[in-house]
Coordinates of C-alpha atoms and ligand atoms in Angstrom, one line a residue:
X14 CA -41.7 -32.2 -45.0
X15 CA -38.2 -33.7 -45.0
X16 CA -36.7 -30.2 -45.4
X17 CA -38.5 -28.9 -42.3
X18 CA -37.4 -31.7 -40.1
X19 CA -33.8 -30.6 -39.7
X20 CA -34.5 -27.1 -38.4
X21 CA -37.1 -28.5 -36.1
X22 CA -34.7 -31.0 -34.6
X23 CA -32.1 -28.2 -34.2
X24 CA -34.7 -26.0 -32.5
X25 CA -35.8 -28.7 -30.1
X26 CA -32.2 -29.4 -29.3
X27 CA -31.3 -25.8 -28.6
X28 CA -34.3 -25.3 -26.4
X29 CA -33.5 -28.5 -24.6
X30 CA -29.8 -27.6 -24.1
X31 CA -30.8 -24.1 -23.0
X32 CA -33.2 -25.5 -20.5
X33 CA -30.7 -28.0 -19.2
X34 CA -28.1 -25.2 -19.0
X35 CA -30.4 -23.0 -16.9
X36 CA -31.4 -26.0 -14.8
X37 CA -27.7 -26.8 -14.2
X38 CA -27.1 -23.1 -13.2
X39 CA -30.1 -23.0 -11.0
X40 CA -30.0 -26.3 -9.1
X41 CA -26.3 -26.5 -8.3
X42 CA -24.4 -24.5 -5.8
X43 CA -22.8 -21.4 -7.3
X44 CA -19.4 -20.3 -6.3
X45 CA -17.3 -17.3 -7.3
X46 CA -13.7 -17.7 -8.4
X47 CA -11.6 -14.5 -8.4
X48 CA -9.1 -14.6 -11.2
X49 CA -7.7 -11.1 -10.7
X50 CA -7.8 -8.9 -7.6
X51 CA -5.7 -6.1 -6.2
X52 CA -3.0 -6.9 -3.6
X53 CA -4.3 -7.0 0.0
X54 CA -2.4 -3.8 0.5
X55 CA -2.4 -1.7 -2.7
X56 CA -1.1 1.7 -3.7
X57 CA -3.5 1.9 -6.6
X58 CA -6.7 4.0 -6.6
X59 CA -7.9 2.2 -9.7
X60 CA -8.1 -1.5 -9.7
X61 CA -9.6 -4.4 -11.7
X62 CA -11.5 -7.5 -10.6
X63 CA -11.8 -10.5 -12.9
X64 CA -14.0 -13.4 -11.7
X65 CA -16.1 -16.3 -12.9
X66 CA -19.1 -17.9 -11.5
X67 CA -18.8 -21.6 -11.2
X68 CA -21.4 -24.3 -10.9
X69 CA -20.7 -26.8 -8.1
X70 CA -17.0 -25.8 -8.2
X71 CA -16.5 -26.4 -11.9
X72 CA -17.7 -25.0 -15.2
X73 CA -18.4 -21.3 -15.8
X74 CA -22.0 -20.3 -15.5
X75 CA -22.5 -17.3 -17.6
X76 CA -26.3 -17.4 -17.3
X77 CA -26.9 -16.5 -13.7
X78 CA -28.0 -13.1 -12.6
X79 CA -25.0 -11.6 -11.0
X80 CA -24.8 -8.4 -9.0
X81 CA -21.6 -6.7 -7.8
X82 CA -21.2 -4.4 -4.8
X83 CA -18.4 -2.1 -3.9
X84 CA -18.1 -1.0 -0.3
X85 CA -21.6 -2.4 0.6
X86 CA -23.2 -0.4 -2.2
X87 CA -21.5 2.9 -1.4
X88 CA -19.1 2.6 -4.3
X89 CA -20.2 2.7 -7.9
X90 CA -20.1 -0.4 -10.1
X91 CA -20.9 -0.7 -13.8
X92 CA -23.6 -3.4 -13.9
X93 CA -22.8 -4.5 -17.5
X94 CA -19.1 -5.0 -16.5
X95 CA -20.3 -7.1 -13.5
X96 CA -22.3 -9.4 -15.8
X97 CA -19.2 -9.8 -18.0
X98 CA -17.0 -10.7 -15.0
X99 CA -14.5 -7.8 -15.4
X100 CA -15.1 -4.9 -13.2
X101 CA -13.0 -1.7 -13.0
X102 CA -13.1 0.2 -9.7
X103 CA -11.9 3.8 -10.0
X104 CA -11.3 6.7 -7.7
X105 CA -10.8 4.5 -4.6
X106 CA -9.9 6.6 -1.5
X107 CA -7.3 5.4 1.0
X108 CA -8.7 3.0 3.5
X109 CA -10.4 -0.4 3.6
X110 CA -12.6 -1.7 0.8
X111 CA -14.8 -4.6 0.0
X112 CA -15.8 -6.0 -3.3
X113 CA -18.7 -8.4 -3.4
X114 CA -20.0 -10.7 -6.2
X115 CA -23.5 -12.1 -5.7
X116 CA -24.8 -14.7 -8.2
X117 CA -28.5 -15.3 -7.8
X118 CA -29.4 -19.0 -8.0
X119 CA -32.6 -20.8 -6.9
X120 CA -31.0 -21.5 -3.6
X121 CA -30.8 -17.7 -3.1
X122 CA -28.1 -15.2 -3.4
X123 CA -24.6 -16.4 -2.3
X124 CA -22.1 -13.6 -2.1
X125 CA -18.3 -13.9 -2.2
X126 CA -16.3 -11.0 -0.9
X127 CA -12.8 -9.7 -1.3
X128 CA -11.3 -7.2 1.2
X129 CA -8.3 -5.0 0.5
X130 CA -6.7 -1.8 1.7
X131 CA -5.7 1.2 -0.5
X132 CA -2.8 3.2 0.7
X133 CA -1.3 5.8 -1.7
X134 CA 0.6 7.8 0.9
X135 CA 4.4 7.3 0.9
X136 CA 6.1 6.8 4.2
X137 CA 7.9 9.8 5.6
X138 CA 10.2 10.3 8.6
X139 CA 11.2 13.1 11.0
X140 CA 14.7 13.6 12.3
X141 CA 15.2 15.4 15.6
X142 CA 18.3 16.1 17.8
X143 CA 18.5 16.0 21.5
X144 CA 18.7 19.5 23.0
X145 CA 20.2 20.1 25.4
X146 CA 22.8 17.4 25.2
X147 CA 25.2 16.4 27.9
X148 CA 28.1 15.1 25.7
X149 CA 29.5 17.8 23.5
X150 CA 31.0 15.4 21.1
X151 CA 28.1 13.0 20.6
X152 CA 24.6 14.1 19.6
X153 CA 21.7 11.8 19.9
X154 CA 19.4 11.8 16.9
X155 CA 15.8 10.4 16.8
X156 CA 14.2 9.2 13.6
X157 CA 10.4 8.7 13.5
X158 CA 8.7 7.0 10.6
X159 CA 5.1 7.8 9.8
X160 CA 4.3 4.1 9.2
X161 CA 6.4 0.9 9.1
X162 CA 8.7 1.0 6.1
X163 CA 10.0 -2.5 6.0
X164 CA 9.9 -3.4 2.3
X165 CA 13.5 -3.6 1.0
X166 CA 14.9 -4.3 4.5
X167 CA 13.8 -1.2 6.3
X168 CA 16.0 1.3 8.1
X169 CA 19.6 0.1 8.6
X170 CA 22.8 1.5 9.8
X171 CA 25.4 -1.2 9.8
X172 CA 28.4 1.0 9.1
X173 CA 29.3 4.6 8.4
X174 CA 29.1 3.8 4.7
X175 CA 25.9 1.7 4.9
X176 CA 23.6 3.9 6.9
X177 CA 20.2 5.2 5.7
X178 CA 20.8 8.3 7.8
X179 CA 23.3 10.4 5.8
X180 CA 25.6 12.7 7.7
X181 CA 27.3 15.5 5.8
X182 CA 29.8 17.9 7.2
X183 CA 31.8 17.8 10.4
X184 CA 30.4 14.6 11.8
X185 CA 30.0 10.9 11.4
X186 CA 27.3 8.5 12.4
X187 CA 28.2 6.0 15.2
X188 CA 26.5 2.8 13.8
X189 CA 26.9 0.7 17.0
X190 CA 24.9 3.2 18.9
X191 CA 21.7 2.5 16.9
X192 CA 18.8 1.8 19.1
X193 CA 15.3 0.6 18.2
X194 CA 12.9 2.7 20.3
X195 CA 9.8 1.3 18.6
X196 CA 10.1 -1.5 16.1
X197 CA 10.0 -0.3 12.5
X198 CA 8.8 3.2 13.7
X199 CA 11.4 4.9 15.9
X200 CA 15.1 4.7 16.1
X201 CA 17.9 6.7 17.8
X202 CA 21.5 6.9 16.8
X203 CA 24.5 8.9 18.0
X204 CA 26.3 11.3 15.6
X205 CA 29.9 12.0 16.6
X206 CA 31.0 15.5 15.9
X207 CA 34.5 16.2 14.8
X208 CA 36.6 17.1 17.8
X209 CA 38.9 19.2 15.8
X210 CA 36.3 21.4 14.3
X211 CA 35.9 24.6 16.3
X212 CA 33.0 25.7 14.2
X213 CA 31.1 23.6 11.8
X214 CA 27.9 22.4 10.4
X215 CA 26.4 18.9 10.3
X216 CA 23.6 18.2 7.9
X217 CA 21.5 15.1 8.4
X218 CA 19.2 13.7 5.8
X219 CA 17.4 10.5 5.2
X220 CA 18.4 8.3 2.3
X221 CA 15.9 8.0 -0.5
X222 CA 14.1 4.9 -1.9
X223 CA 15.6 2.5 0.7
X224 CA 12.3 1.1 1.9
X225 CA 8.6 0.7 1.0
X226 CA 5.5 0.4 3.1
X227 CA 3.3 -2.7 3.0
X228 CA 1.4 -1.2 0.0
X229 CA 4.6 -0.7 -2.0
X230 CA 4.8 3.1 -1.6
X231 CA 8.5 4.1 -1.8
X232 CA 10.1 6.3 0.9
X233 CA 10.8 9.4 -1.1
X234 CA 13.6 11.8 -0.7
X235 CA 11.8 14.5 1.2
X236 CA 12.8 17.8 2.7
X237 CA 13.6 15.9 5.9
X238 CA 16.9 17.2 7.0
X239 CA 18.4 18.6 10.1
X240 CA 21.2 21.2 10.1
X241 CA 23.2 21.4 13.3
X242 CA 25.4 24.4 13.7
X243 CA 28.1 23.5 16.2
X244 CA 30.3 25.9 18.0
X245 CA 32.7 24.3 20.3
X246 CA 35.1 26.0 22.6
X247 CA 36.5 25.3 26.0
X248 CA 33.5 26.4 28.0
X249 CA 30.4 26.4 26.0
X250 CA 28.7 24.3 23.5
X251 CA 25.6 25.2 21.6
X252 CA 23.5 23.4 19.2
X253 CA 21.0 25.0 16.9
X254 CA 18.6 23.0 15.0
X255 CA 16.8 24.0 11.9
X256 CA 14.4 21.2 11.1
X257 CA 13.4 21.0 7.5
X258 CA 15.4 24.2 6.8
X259 CA 17.1 25.0 3.6
X260 CA 20.8 24.6 4.2
X261 CA 22.1 26.3 1.1
Ligands
NAG254 C1 -31.3 -9.6 -12.0 O1 -31.9 -9.4 -10.7 C2 -32.3 -8.0 -10.5 C3 -32.8 -7.9 -9.1 O2 -33.8 -8.8 -8.8 C4 -33.3 -7.6 -11.6 O3 -33.6 -6.2 -11.4 C5 -32.7 -7.8 -12.9 O4 -33.6 -7.6 -13.9 C6 -32.2 -9.3 -13.1 N1 -31.5 -9.4 -14.4 C7 -31.7 -10.5 -15.1 C8 -30.9 -10.5 -16.4 O5 -32.4 -11.4 -14.9
NAG255 C1 -20.0 0.2 -18.5 O1 -18.9 -0.5 -19.1 C2 -19.0 -0.6 -20.5 C3 -17.8 -1.5 -20.9 O2 -16.6 -1.2 -20.3 C4 -19.0 0.7 -21.1 O3 -19.1 0.6 -22.5 C5 -20.1 1.5 -20.6 O4 -20.1 2.9 -21.1 C6 -20.1 1.6 -19.1 N1 -21.3 2.3 -18.5 C7 -21.2 3.3 -17.7 C8 -22.5 3.8 -17.2 O5 -20.1 3.7 -17.3
NAG256 C1 -19.4 -8.4 -22.5 O1 -18.8 -9.4 -23.3 C2 -19.3 -9.6 -24.6 C3 -18.6 -10.8 -25.2 O2 -17.3 -11.0 -24.7 C4 -18.9 -8.4 -25.4 O3 -19.4 -8.5 -26.7 C5 -19.6 -7.2 -24.7 O4 -19.2 -6.0 -25.4 C6 -19.2 -7.1 -23.3 N1 -19.9 -6.0 -22.6 C7 -19.3 -5.2 -21.8 C8 -20.2 -4.2 -21.1 O5 -18.1 -5.2 -21.5
NAG257 C1 -32.9 -13.6 -7.4 O1 -33.7 -14.2 -8.4 C2 -35.1 -14.4 -8.1 C3 -35.7 -15.1 -9.2 O2 -35.3 -14.6 -10.5 C4 -35.7 -13.0 -7.9 O3 -37.0 -13.1 -7.5 C5 -34.9 -12.3 -6.7 O4 -35.4 -10.9 -6.6 C6 -33.5 -12.2 -7.0 N1 -32.8 -11.7 -5.9 C7 -31.9 -10.7 -6.0 C8 -31.3 -10.2 -4.7 O5 -31.5 -10.3 -7.1
NAG258 C1 13.9 10.3 21.3 O1 12.8 9.5 21.7 C2 12.9 9.1 23.1 C3 11.7 8.1 23.3 O2 10.5 8.6 22.7 C4 12.8 10.3 23.9 O3 12.9 9.9 25.3 C5 13.9 11.2 23.6 O4 13.8 12.4 24.4 C6 13.9 11.6 22.1 N1 15.1 12.4 21.8 C7 15.0 13.3 20.9 C8 16.3 13.9 20.6 O5 14.0 13.7 20.4
NAG259 C1 30.4 8.8 21.7 O1 29.7 7.5 21.7 C2 30.4 6.4 21.4 C3 29.5 5.2 21.3 O2 28.6 5.1 22.3 C4 31.4 6.2 22.5 O3 32.3 5.1 22.3 C5 32.3 7.4 22.7 O4 33.1 7.3 23.8 C6 31.4 8.7 22.8 N1 32.3 9.9 22.8 C7 32.4 10.7 23.8 C8 33.3 11.8 23.6 O5 31.7 10.5 24.8
NAG260 C1 6.9 15.2 11.7 O1 6.7 16.4 12.3 C2 5.5 17.1 11.9 C3 5.6 18.5 12.6 O2 5.9 18.5 13.9 C4 4.3 16.3 12.4 O3 3.2 16.9 12.0 C5 4.4 14.9 11.8 O4 3.4 14.1 12.3 C6 5.7 14.2 12.1 N1 5.9 13.0 11.4 C7 6.3 11.9 12.0 C8 6.5 10.7 11.1 O5 6.6 11.8 13.2
NAG261 C1 3.2 0.8 -6.0 O1 3.5 -0.5 -5.6 C2 4.3 -1.3 -6.5 C3 4.5 -2.6 -6.0 O2 3.3 -3.2 -5.5 C4 5.5 -0.5 -6.9 O3 6.2 -1.2 -7.9 C5 5.2 0.9 -7.4 O4 6.4 1.6 -7.6 C6 4.4 1.6 -6.3 N1 4.0 2.9 -6.8 C7 4.4 4.0 -6.1 C8 3.9 5.3 -6.7 O5 5.1 4.0 -5.1

């Protein structure tokens, strides 16, 4: 009999502790604590959530029945990953997303949500020149960004040698003519053409990697360039533009 007592005591104890654990999980308020989430604006189409379910604000409660939802059920979630508190979301399309964790206690299902935006598209810009122009020696250039590209300082043109609009050939940017037409989206600047060049070519191209969008996508060097063929004589001035053309 003496030999049987110990296992019995252990058994009673474990049943008791199991019951009290369940009771603790079920009677207290359950909260979800996110330990790992994507950035609010993310350039990743795959992301990981790590969370734990807490009882009354402290102590992990592994025993509750947890369900996870991606995009109100329209996204697929691996249920066993959800129960383990580490969920991988893959193949996320660009746009707004919502991840929900719903632990089921006796007081009902209380969900905690995390909202974020996926943006995998790098910012781009177009360059255009004013045609016709009134001043033969100054050409007005417009730059339009597809989205705000402010990470890293954004577009700047503080001097001829520190300008994100690169001018090659018979011309120079006039930095103090920089105008903001639409904050972070549209700018204009004058490019002064060489007054000595009778014939010449000016090639305008955006610098690369100088800014990022809110999701961290880098402005890439693109085929964005403008080739101006200038032909200046006493009576006529003409400007030909070849947007995105190959200047070689
Ligand atoms: C959790 O709840 C769901 C929905 O009621 C049920 O289908 C599932 O069996 C439950 N899982 C556990 C481990 O209790
Ligand atoms: C769910 O995730 C687990 C662990 O990562 C994995 O072993 C299992 O194959 C996954 N199930 C599905 C249906 O993808
Ligand atoms: C859940 O976690 C347990 C313990 O850490 C592990 O043994 C099990 O493989 C995990 N399951 C999944 C689906 O990740
Ligand atoms: C929550 O748990 C209760 C009891 O186990 C169950 O009846 C109910 O269906 C669950 N609700 C959800 C949404 O899983
Ligand atoms: C530049 O943008 C302004 C404002 O949208 C517009 O009035 C002007 O004509 C544009 N110039 C060129 C060269 O596209
Ligand atoms: C070109 O523009 C600059 C800056 O606005 C101005 O100082 C200069 O006089 C202009 N050049 C001509 C030839 O109009
Ligand atoms: C650049 O120009 C193309 C063709 O005209 C247009 O489809 C695109 O929206 C423009 N992008 C920006 C950032 O203005
Ligand atoms: C995505 O954003 C991170 C910063 O959040 C950056 O380091 C990384 O280079 C970006 N990836 C791409 C492809 O732009």
